[in-house]
């Protein structure tokens, strides 16, 4: 089976983890600090805080920005659950807006229509590895004095006009889950240029301590381990080559997929898409529907996935926030999208095989 997602680690990660185990410093040690310096410098921000997962990164960021009950946070309806659950975990209200059918990213019109006196922040998601219209969204936020938080969980190394994602908003939040463009096992990260936000996040992820055993606020244990950081340091050195290979495979699919009605993802000029996922739309013009195509490919040993089958405003747990919400594009996409394997373990032979199977699906 060609899997839809899998990490690419080798002897370098094994050696790095072994070294940490031999050192006895398993939790927060020199590795976490080094990883924080290297990943934030890679993204082009002054501060970087490593933590235990991407959801924690979003949650700690929103708390540090003072988001709480009575506040509204605008975010796309078509994204992973954690983008919205982190808002609810602060006691604030997620406001779901629709996305663009071609890029799958936040629709600027929908965002403008959703702004209200209660809006305190916008979470833009660089979905599937493609930057959203970050300069425009930043401008809209700037005019109103509200925060932009970038959910860059799927977009390590993606750029917009030459600048890395995670460096545009008040903060950028990353995930290092094993199938992401780079991994630390489980892990998360916040990039920011804001001294106070950085300091606050450090406190929040470490039991609210302002100094050892002095707790001046309620916090969490959201810390990253040195084991994770050592994997992250090894992965960061390979990230650009991983992304280059993802982009090359995506290009191969763009040129070689010829199934009538199947629409490849659209890229936006000026930005570098890092293809966390390569997502096609299986439209009504296709002979088979999305689920039938997925089933045929499964029979041929090709793993696919649906990111995401239910838009967030339709999730039962968010129903109380979404009674009046209409996001027709997100709903249509949930029925059409299909992710094909694009991770760096996909070989030349794999992608040839995948294209020939799709082109022959009847
Ligand atoms: C867009 C997005 N946001 C947030 C997260 C949460 O990250 P984690 O799974 O590391 O908690 C993910 C992870 O899949 C994601 O894809």
PDB file of C-alpha atoms in Angstrom, residues 64-307:
ATOM      1  CA  UNK A  64      -1.574  35.061  25.595  1.00  0.00           C
ATOM      2  CA  UNK A  65      -3.486  37.505  23.365  1.00  0.00           C
ATOM      3  CA  UNK A  66      -6.128  37.768  26.066  1.00  0.00           C
ATOM      4  CA  UNK A  67      -8.870  36.080  24.026  1.00  0.00           C
ATOM      5  CA  UNK A  68     -11.669  34.915  26.303  1.00  0.00           C
ATOM      6  CA  UNK A  69     -15.419  34.851  26.943  1.00  0.00           C
ATOM      7  CA  UNK A  70     -17.347  37.441  24.913  1.00  0.00           C
ATOM      8  CA  UNK A  71     -14.711  37.573  22.169  1.00  0.00           C
ATOM      9  CA  UNK A  72     -15.177  36.411  18.593  1.00  0.00           C
ATOM     10  CA  UNK A  73     -12.441  34.799  16.528  1.00  0.00           C
ATOM     11  CA  UNK A  74     -12.951  34.435  12.767  1.00  0.00           C
ATOM     12  CA  UNK A  75     -11.606  31.316  11.067  1.00  0.00           C
ATOM     13  CA  UNK A  76     -12.297  29.246   7.952  1.00  0.00           C
ATOM     14  CA  UNK A  77     -14.999  26.566   8.094  1.00  0.00           C
ATOM     15  CA  UNK A  78     -12.841  24.275   5.962  1.00  0.00           C
ATOM     16  CA  UNK A  79      -9.859  23.271   8.123  1.00  0.00           C
ATOM     17  CA  UNK A  80      -8.823  20.824  10.818  1.00  0.00           C
ATOM     18  CA  UNK A  81     -10.855  20.751  14.041  1.00  0.00           C
ATOM     19  CA  UNK A  82      -8.111  22.195  16.280  1.00  0.00           C
ATOM     20  CA  UNK A  83      -8.211  25.614  14.583  1.00  0.00           C
ATOM     21  CA  UNK A  84     -11.647  26.101  16.137  1.00  0.00           C
ATOM     22  CA  UNK A  85     -11.424  23.977  19.297  1.00  0.00           C
ATOM     23  CA  UNK A  86      -8.550  26.152  20.536  1.00  0.00           C
ATOM     24  CA  UNK A  87     -10.889  29.182  20.364  1.00  0.00           C
ATOM     25  CA  UNK A  88     -13.590  27.389  22.370  1.00  0.00           C
ATOM     26  CA  UNK A  89     -11.016  26.237  24.920  1.00  0.00           C
ATOM     27  CA  UNK A  90     -10.425  29.935  25.684  1.00  0.00           C
ATOM     28  CA  UNK A  91     -14.169  30.446  26.218  1.00  0.00           C
ATOM     29  CA  UNK A  92     -14.416  32.570  23.054  1.00  0.00           C
ATOM     30  CA  UNK A  93     -16.755  32.147  20.083  1.00  0.00           C
ATOM     31  CA  UNK A  94     -15.490  30.747  16.765  1.00  0.00           C
ATOM     32  CA  UNK A  95     -17.040  32.518  13.756  1.00  0.00           C
ATOM     33  CA  UNK A  96     -16.857  30.236  10.731  1.00  0.00           C
ATOM     34  CA  UNK A  97     -16.402  31.785   7.294  1.00  0.00           C
ATOM     35  CA  UNK A  98     -16.358  30.249   3.849  1.00  0.00           C
ATOM     36  CA  UNK A  99     -13.326  29.545   1.688  1.00  0.00           C
ATOM     37  CA  UNK A 100     -12.353  29.969  -1.956  1.00  0.00           C
ATOM     38  CA  UNK A 101     -13.294  26.969  -4.083  1.00  0.00           C
ATOM     39  CA  UNK A 102     -10.026  26.942  -6.038  1.00  0.00           C
ATOM     40  CA  UNK A 103      -7.416  27.555  -3.324  1.00  0.00           C
ATOM     41  CA  UNK A 104      -9.386  26.087  -0.373  1.00  0.00           C
ATOM     42  CA  UNK A 105      -8.256  29.115   1.692  1.00  0.00           C
ATOM     43  CA  UNK A 106     -10.137  31.856   3.561  1.00  0.00           C
ATOM     44  CA  UNK A 107     -12.384  33.971   1.312  1.00  0.00           C
ATOM     45  CA  UNK A 108     -11.631  37.660   1.761  1.00  0.00           C
ATOM     46  CA  UNK A 109     -15.258  38.652   1.048  1.00  0.00           C
ATOM     47  CA  UNK A 110     -16.528  36.184   3.628  1.00  0.00           C
ATOM     48  CA  UNK A 111     -14.011  37.486   6.146  1.00  0.00           C
ATOM     49  CA  UNK A 112     -15.070  41.103   5.578  1.00  0.00           C
ATOM     50  CA  UNK A 113     -18.722  40.169   6.035  1.00  0.00           C
ATOM     51  CA  UNK A 114     -18.027  38.383   9.318  1.00  0.00           C
ATOM     52  CA  UNK A 115     -16.165  41.214  11.038  1.00  0.00           C
ATOM     53  CA  UNK A 116     -18.091  42.636  14.002  1.00  0.00           C
ATOM     54  CA  UNK A 117     -17.529  44.796  17.059  1.00  0.00           C
ATOM     55  CA  UNK A 118     -16.772  41.595  18.984  1.00  0.00           C
ATOM     56  CA  UNK A 119     -14.015  40.380  16.630  1.00  0.00           C
ATOM     57  CA  UNK A 120     -10.724  40.155  18.506  1.00  0.00           C
ATOM     58  CA  UNK A 121      -8.702  37.981  16.155  1.00  0.00           C
ATOM     59  CA  UNK A 122      -8.621  36.171  12.825  1.00  0.00           C
ATOM     60  CA  UNK A 123      -7.005  32.763  12.492  1.00  0.00           C
ATOM     61  CA  UNK A 124      -5.914  32.288   8.892  1.00  0.00           C
ATOM     62  CA  UNK A 125      -4.970  28.754   7.903  1.00  0.00           C
ATOM     63  CA  UNK A 126      -2.311  28.016   5.272  1.00  0.00           C
ATOM     64  CA  UNK A 127      -4.325  24.968   4.291  1.00  0.00           C
ATOM     65  CA  UNK A 128      -2.583  21.964   2.730  1.00  0.00           C
ATOM     66  CA  UNK A 129       0.665  23.980   2.578  1.00  0.00           C
ATOM     67  CA  UNK A 130      -0.521  26.919   0.467  1.00  0.00           C
ATOM     68  CA  UNK A 131      -0.343  30.415   2.022  1.00  0.00           C
ATOM     69  CA  UNK A 132      -3.691  32.198   2.307  1.00  0.00           C
ATOM     70  CA  UNK A 133      -3.862  35.849   1.185  1.00  0.00           C
ATOM     71  CA  UNK A 134      -1.844  36.790   4.204  1.00  0.00           C
ATOM     72  CA  UNK A 135      -0.947  40.381   3.244  1.00  0.00           C
ATOM     73  CA  UNK A 136      -4.589  41.279   2.575  1.00  0.00           C
ATOM     74  CA  UNK A 137      -5.790  39.639   5.793  1.00  0.00           C
ATOM     75  CA  UNK A 138      -3.010  41.348   7.745  1.00  0.00           C
ATOM     76  CA  UNK A 139      -4.097  44.696   6.339  1.00  0.00           C
ATOM     77  CA  UNK A 140      -7.746  44.074   7.279  1.00  0.00           C
ATOM     78  CA  UNK A 141      -6.690  43.097  10.818  1.00  0.00           C
ATOM     79  CA  UNK A 142      -4.314  46.052  11.108  1.00  0.00           C
ATOM     80  CA  UNK A 143      -7.058  48.551  10.141  1.00  0.00           C
ATOM     81  CA  UNK A 144      -9.228  47.267  12.973  1.00  0.00           C
ATOM     82  CA  UNK A 145      -6.527  46.687  15.576  1.00  0.00           C
ATOM     83  CA  UNK A 146      -7.279  42.966  15.792  1.00  0.00           C
ATOM     84  CA  UNK A 147      -4.786  40.140  15.906  1.00  0.00           C
ATOM     85  CA  UNK A 148      -3.889  37.872  13.010  1.00  0.00           C
ATOM     86  CA  UNK A 149      -2.861  34.380  14.100  1.00  0.00           C
ATOM     87  CA  UNK A 150      -1.430  32.190  11.358  1.00  0.00           C
ATOM     88  CA  UNK A 151      -2.282  28.516  11.622  1.00  0.00           C
ATOM     89  CA  UNK A 152       0.794  27.229   9.814  1.00  0.00           C
ATOM     90  CA  UNK A 153       0.406  23.646  11.073  1.00  0.00           C
ATOM     91  CA  UNK A 154       0.495  22.383   7.475  1.00  0.00           C
ATOM     92  CA  UNK A 155       2.888  24.869   5.898  1.00  0.00           C
ATOM     93  CA  UNK A 156       6.451  24.677   7.298  1.00  0.00           C
ATOM     94  CA  UNK A 157       8.678  26.532   4.851  1.00  0.00           C
ATOM     95  CA  UNK A 158       5.894  27.894   2.608  1.00  0.00           C
ATOM     96  CA  UNK A 159       6.475  31.489   1.511  1.00  0.00           C
ATOM     97  CA  UNK A 160       4.454  34.455   0.369  1.00  0.00           C
ATOM     98  CA  UNK A 161       6.400  37.006  -1.696  1.00  0.00           C
ATOM     99  CA  UNK A 162       9.647  35.544  -0.412  1.00  0.00           C
ATOM    100  CA  UNK A 163       8.728  35.634   3.264  1.00  0.00           C
ATOM    101  CA  UNK A 164       8.114  32.499   5.328  1.00  0.00           C
ATOM    102  CA  UNK A 165       4.668  31.845   6.763  1.00  0.00           C
ATOM    103  CA  UNK A 166       4.533  32.232  10.528  1.00  0.00           C
ATOM    104  CA  UNK A 167       6.233  35.630  10.272  1.00  0.00           C
ATOM    105  CA  UNK A 168       3.246  37.727   9.131  1.00  0.00           C
ATOM    106  CA  UNK A 169       0.782  37.674  12.004  1.00  0.00           C
ATOM    107  CA  UNK A 170       1.076  38.510  15.691  1.00  0.00           C
ATOM    108  CA  UNK A 171       1.986  34.827  15.960  1.00  0.00           C
ATOM    109  CA  UNK A 172       2.349  31.723  13.803  1.00  0.00           C
ATOM    110  CA  UNK A 173       1.393  28.272  15.087  1.00  0.00           C
ATOM    111  CA  UNK A 174       2.952  25.042  13.807  1.00  0.00           C
ATOM    112  CA  UNK A 175       2.383  21.327  14.357  1.00  0.00           C
ATOM    113  CA  UNK A 176       5.047  18.631  14.115  1.00  0.00           C
ATOM    114  CA  UNK A 177       2.708  15.638  14.045  1.00  0.00           C
ATOM    115  CA  UNK A 178       4.397  12.678  12.236  1.00  0.00           C
ATOM    116  CA  UNK A 179       2.698  13.224   8.868  1.00  0.00           C
ATOM    117  CA  UNK A 180       3.442  16.961   8.735  1.00  0.00           C
ATOM    118  CA  UNK A 181       6.151  18.388   6.427  1.00  0.00           C
ATOM    119  CA  UNK A 182       8.574  17.877   9.334  1.00  0.00           C
ATOM    120  CA  UNK A 183       8.074  16.113  12.644  1.00  0.00           C
ATOM    121  CA  UNK A 184       9.203  15.925  16.264  1.00  0.00           C
ATOM    122  CA  UNK A 185       6.961  12.906  17.017  1.00  0.00           C
ATOM    123  CA  UNK A 186       4.187  15.050  18.475  1.00  0.00           C
ATOM    124  CA  UNK A 187       5.070  18.714  18.763  1.00  0.00           C
ATOM    125  CA  UNK A 188       4.093  22.321  18.261  1.00  0.00           C
ATOM    126  CA  UNK A 189       5.692  25.724  17.943  1.00  0.00           C
ATOM    127  CA  UNK A 190       4.809  29.420  18.092  1.00  0.00           C
ATOM    128  CA  UNK A 191       6.755  32.035  16.145  1.00  0.00           C
ATOM    129  CA  UNK A 192       6.398  35.709  17.048  1.00  0.00           C
ATOM    130  CA  UNK A 193       8.204  39.040  16.998  1.00  0.00           C
ATOM    131  CA  UNK A 194       6.294  40.284  20.030  1.00  0.00           C
ATOM    132  CA  UNK A 195       8.380  40.173  23.240  1.00  0.00           C
ATOM    133  CA  UNK A 196       5.380  40.211  25.569  1.00  0.00           C
ATOM    134  CA  UNK A 197       3.412  37.574  23.686  1.00  0.00           C
ATOM    135  CA  UNK A 198       6.461  35.333  23.648  1.00  0.00           C
ATOM    136  CA  UNK A 199       7.069  35.737  27.361  1.00  0.00           C
ATOM    137  CA  UNK A 200       3.393  35.116  28.175  1.00  0.00           C
ATOM    138  CA  UNK A 201       3.274  31.962  26.057  1.00  0.00           C
ATOM    139  CA  UNK A 202       6.369  30.627  27.840  1.00  0.00           C
ATOM    140  CA  UNK A 203       4.602  31.146  31.129  1.00  0.00           C
ATOM    141  CA  UNK A 204       1.322  29.575  29.957  1.00  0.00           C
ATOM    142  CA  UNK A 205       3.015  26.398  28.709  1.00  0.00           C
ATOM    143  CA  UNK A 206       4.961  25.960  31.948  1.00  0.00           C
ATOM    144  CA  UNK A 207       2.257  25.911  34.675  1.00  0.00           C
ATOM    145  CA  UNK A 208       1.974  29.697  34.755  1.00  0.00           C
ATOM    146  CA  UNK A 209       5.314  30.019  36.521  1.00  0.00           C
ATOM    147  CA  UNK A 210       6.981  33.425  36.356  1.00  0.00           C
ATOM    148  CA  UNK A 211       9.971  31.941  38.166  1.00  0.00           C
ATOM    149  CA  UNK A 212      10.633  28.486  39.548  1.00  0.00           C
ATOM    150  CA  UNK A 213       7.715  27.470  41.833  1.00  0.00           C
ATOM    151  CA  UNK A 214       6.162  30.939  41.687  1.00  0.00           C
ATOM    152  CA  UNK A 215       2.813  30.608  39.903  1.00  0.00           C
ATOM    153  CA  UNK A 216       1.311  33.972  39.024  1.00  0.00           C
ATOM    154  CA  UNK A 217      -1.360  32.625  36.666  1.00  0.00           C
ATOM    155  CA  UNK A 218      -2.988  29.331  35.743  1.00  0.00           C
ATOM    156  CA  UNK A 219      -1.083  27.516  33.062  1.00  0.00           C
ATOM    157  CA  UNK A 220      -0.578  24.124  31.510  1.00  0.00           C
ATOM    158  CA  UNK A 221       2.198  21.637  30.962  1.00  0.00           C
ATOM    159  CA  UNK A 222       2.532  22.079  27.200  1.00  0.00           C
ATOM    160  CA  UNK A 223       6.319  21.664  27.070  1.00  0.00           C
ATOM    161  CA  UNK A 224       8.274  19.927  24.332  1.00  0.00           C
ATOM    162  CA  UNK A 225      10.823  17.255  25.313  1.00  0.00           C
ATOM    163  CA  UNK A 226      14.489  17.223  24.316  1.00  0.00           C
ATOM    164  CA  UNK A 227      13.770  13.912  22.599  1.00  0.00           C
ATOM    165  CA  UNK A 228      11.268  15.646  20.322  1.00  0.00           C
ATOM    166  CA  UNK A 229      13.538  18.649  19.799  1.00  0.00           C
ATOM    167  CA  UNK A 230      16.448  16.415  18.747  1.00  0.00           C
ATOM    168  CA  UNK A 231      14.228  14.844  16.063  1.00  0.00           C
ATOM    169  CA  UNK A 232      13.084  18.336  15.051  1.00  0.00           C
ATOM    170  CA  UNK A 233      16.652  19.611  14.632  1.00  0.00           C
ATOM    171  CA  UNK A 234      17.495  16.701  12.330  1.00  0.00           C
ATOM    172  CA  UNK A 235      14.244  17.159  10.383  1.00  0.00           C
ATOM    173  CA  UNK A 236      14.692  20.922  10.017  1.00  0.00           C
ATOM    174  CA  UNK A 237      17.961  20.334   8.160  1.00  0.00           C
ATOM    175  CA  UNK A 238      16.034  18.250   5.623  1.00  0.00           C
ATOM    176  CA  UNK A 239      12.859  20.347   5.441  1.00  0.00           C
ATOM    177  CA  UNK A 240      13.778  22.260   2.276  1.00  0.00           C
ATOM    178  CA  UNK A 241      14.667  19.061   0.432  1.00  0.00           C
ATOM    179  CA  UNK A 242      11.471  17.361   1.682  1.00  0.00           C
ATOM    180  CA  UNK A 243       9.438  20.326   0.432  1.00  0.00           C
ATOM    181  CA  UNK A 244      11.262  20.388  -2.903  1.00  0.00           C
ATOM    182  CA  UNK A 245      10.392  16.727  -3.418  1.00  0.00           C
ATOM    183  CA  UNK A 246       6.736  17.352  -2.463  1.00  0.00           C
ATOM    184  CA  UNK A 247       6.582  20.211  -4.973  1.00  0.00           C
ATOM    185  CA  UNK A 248       8.160  18.089  -7.683  1.00  0.00           C
ATOM    186  CA  UNK A 249       5.644  15.292  -7.127  1.00  0.00           C
ATOM    187  CA  UNK A 250       2.796  17.826  -7.181  1.00  0.00           C
ATOM    188  CA  UNK A 251       4.135  19.187 -10.462  1.00  0.00           C
ATOM    189  CA  UNK A 252       4.256  15.652 -11.817  1.00  0.00           C
ATOM    190  CA  UNK A 253       0.600  15.126 -10.879  1.00  0.00           C
ATOM    191  CA  UNK A 254      -0.372  18.495 -12.405  1.00  0.00           C
ATOM    192  CA  UNK A 255       1.175  17.441 -15.709  1.00  0.00           C
ATOM    193  CA  UNK A 256       0.119  13.802 -15.770  1.00  0.00           C
ATOM    194  CA  UNK A 257      -3.340  13.492 -14.211  1.00  0.00           C
ATOM    195  CA  UNK A 258      -5.878  13.313 -16.999  1.00  0.00           C
ATOM    196  CA  UNK A 259      -9.174  12.165 -15.557  1.00  0.00           C
ATOM    197  CA  UNK A 260     -12.049  14.183 -16.998  1.00  0.00           C
ATOM    198  CA  UNK A 261     -13.650  16.352 -14.334  1.00  0.00           C
ATOM    199  CA  UNK A 262     -10.838  15.908 -11.809  1.00  0.00           C
ATOM    200  CA  UNK A 263      -9.447  19.311 -10.913  1.00  0.00           C
ATOM    201  CA  UNK A 264      -5.910  19.741  -9.554  1.00  0.00           C
ATOM    202  CA  UNK A 265      -5.228  22.277  -6.785  1.00  0.00           C
ATOM    203  CA  UNK A 266      -4.740  25.877  -7.933  1.00  0.00           C
ATOM    204  CA  UNK A 267      -1.602  27.643  -6.833  1.00  0.00           C
ATOM    205  CA  UNK A 268      -1.426  31.363  -6.241  1.00  0.00           C
ATOM    206  CA  UNK A 269       1.244  33.483  -7.971  1.00  0.00           C
ATOM    207  CA  UNK A 270       3.832  34.923  -5.573  1.00  0.00           C
ATOM    208  CA  UNK A 271       3.594  32.130  -3.045  1.00  0.00           C
ATOM    209  CA  UNK A 272       5.408  28.842  -2.599  1.00  0.00           C
ATOM    210  CA  UNK A 273       3.050  25.954  -1.850  1.00  0.00           C
ATOM    211  CA  UNK A 274       4.720  23.163   0.145  1.00  0.00           C
ATOM    212  CA  UNK A 275       2.025  20.534  -0.501  1.00  0.00           C
ATOM    213  CA  UNK A 276       1.389  19.116   2.929  1.00  0.00           C
ATOM    214  CA  UNK A 277      -1.413  17.534   0.933  1.00  0.00           C
ATOM    215  CA  UNK A 278      -2.043  17.336  -2.796  1.00  0.00           C
ATOM    216  CA  UNK A 279      -5.815  17.738  -2.947  1.00  0.00           C
ATOM    217  CA  UNK A 280      -7.858  17.251  -6.100  1.00  0.00           C
ATOM    218  CA  UNK A 281     -11.543  17.922  -6.584  1.00  0.00           C
ATOM    219  CA  UNK A 282     -13.562  15.030  -7.963  1.00  0.00           C
ATOM    220  CA  UNK A 283     -16.346  17.083  -9.516  1.00  0.00           C
ATOM    221  CA  UNK A 284     -19.748  16.095 -10.888  1.00  0.00           C
ATOM    222  CA  UNK A 285     -18.240  15.820 -14.364  1.00  0.00           C
ATOM    223  CA  UNK A 286     -16.216  12.783 -13.273  1.00  0.00           C
ATOM    224  CA  UNK A 287     -17.562   9.379 -14.257  1.00  0.00           C
ATOM    225  CA  UNK A 288     -17.259   8.204 -10.642  1.00  0.00           C
ATOM    226  CA  UNK A 289     -17.843  10.156  -7.471  1.00  0.00           C
ATOM    227  CA  UNK A 290     -15.086  10.919  -4.937  1.00  0.00           C
ATOM    228  CA  UNK A 291     -15.759   7.923  -2.698  1.00  0.00           C
ATOM    229  CA  UNK A 292     -15.873   5.546  -5.662  1.00  0.00           C
ATOM    230  CA  UNK A 293     -12.532   6.874  -6.944  1.00  0.00           C
ATOM    231  CA  UNK A 294     -11.023   6.449  -3.452  1.00  0.00           C
ATOM    232  CA  UNK A 295     -12.310   2.877  -3.266  1.00  0.00           C
ATOM    233  CA  UNK A 296     -10.902   1.976  -6.710  1.00  0.00           C
ATOM    234  CA  UNK A 297      -7.511   3.390  -5.709  1.00  0.00           C
ATOM    235  CA  UNK A 298      -7.569   1.497  -2.424  1.00  0.00           C
ATOM    236  CA  UNK A 299      -8.137  -1.719  -4.394  1.00  0.00           C
ATOM    237  CA  UNK A 300      -5.000  -0.880  -6.366  1.00  0.00           C
ATOM    238  CA  UNK A 301      -2.931  -0.322  -3.209  1.00  0.00           C
ATOM    239  CA  UNK A 302      -3.050   3.474  -3.197  1.00  0.00           C
ATOM    240  CA  UNK A 303      -3.913   5.246   0.057  1.00  0.00           C
ATOM    241  CA  UNK A 304      -5.998   8.407  -0.203  1.00  0.00           C
ATOM    242  CA  UNK A 305      -7.783  10.550   2.391  1.00  0.00           C
ATOM    243  CA  UNK A 306     -10.540  13.103   2.647  1.00  0.00           C
ATOM    244  CA  UNK A 307      -9.397  16.350   4.229  1.00  0.00           C
TER     245      UNK A 307
END
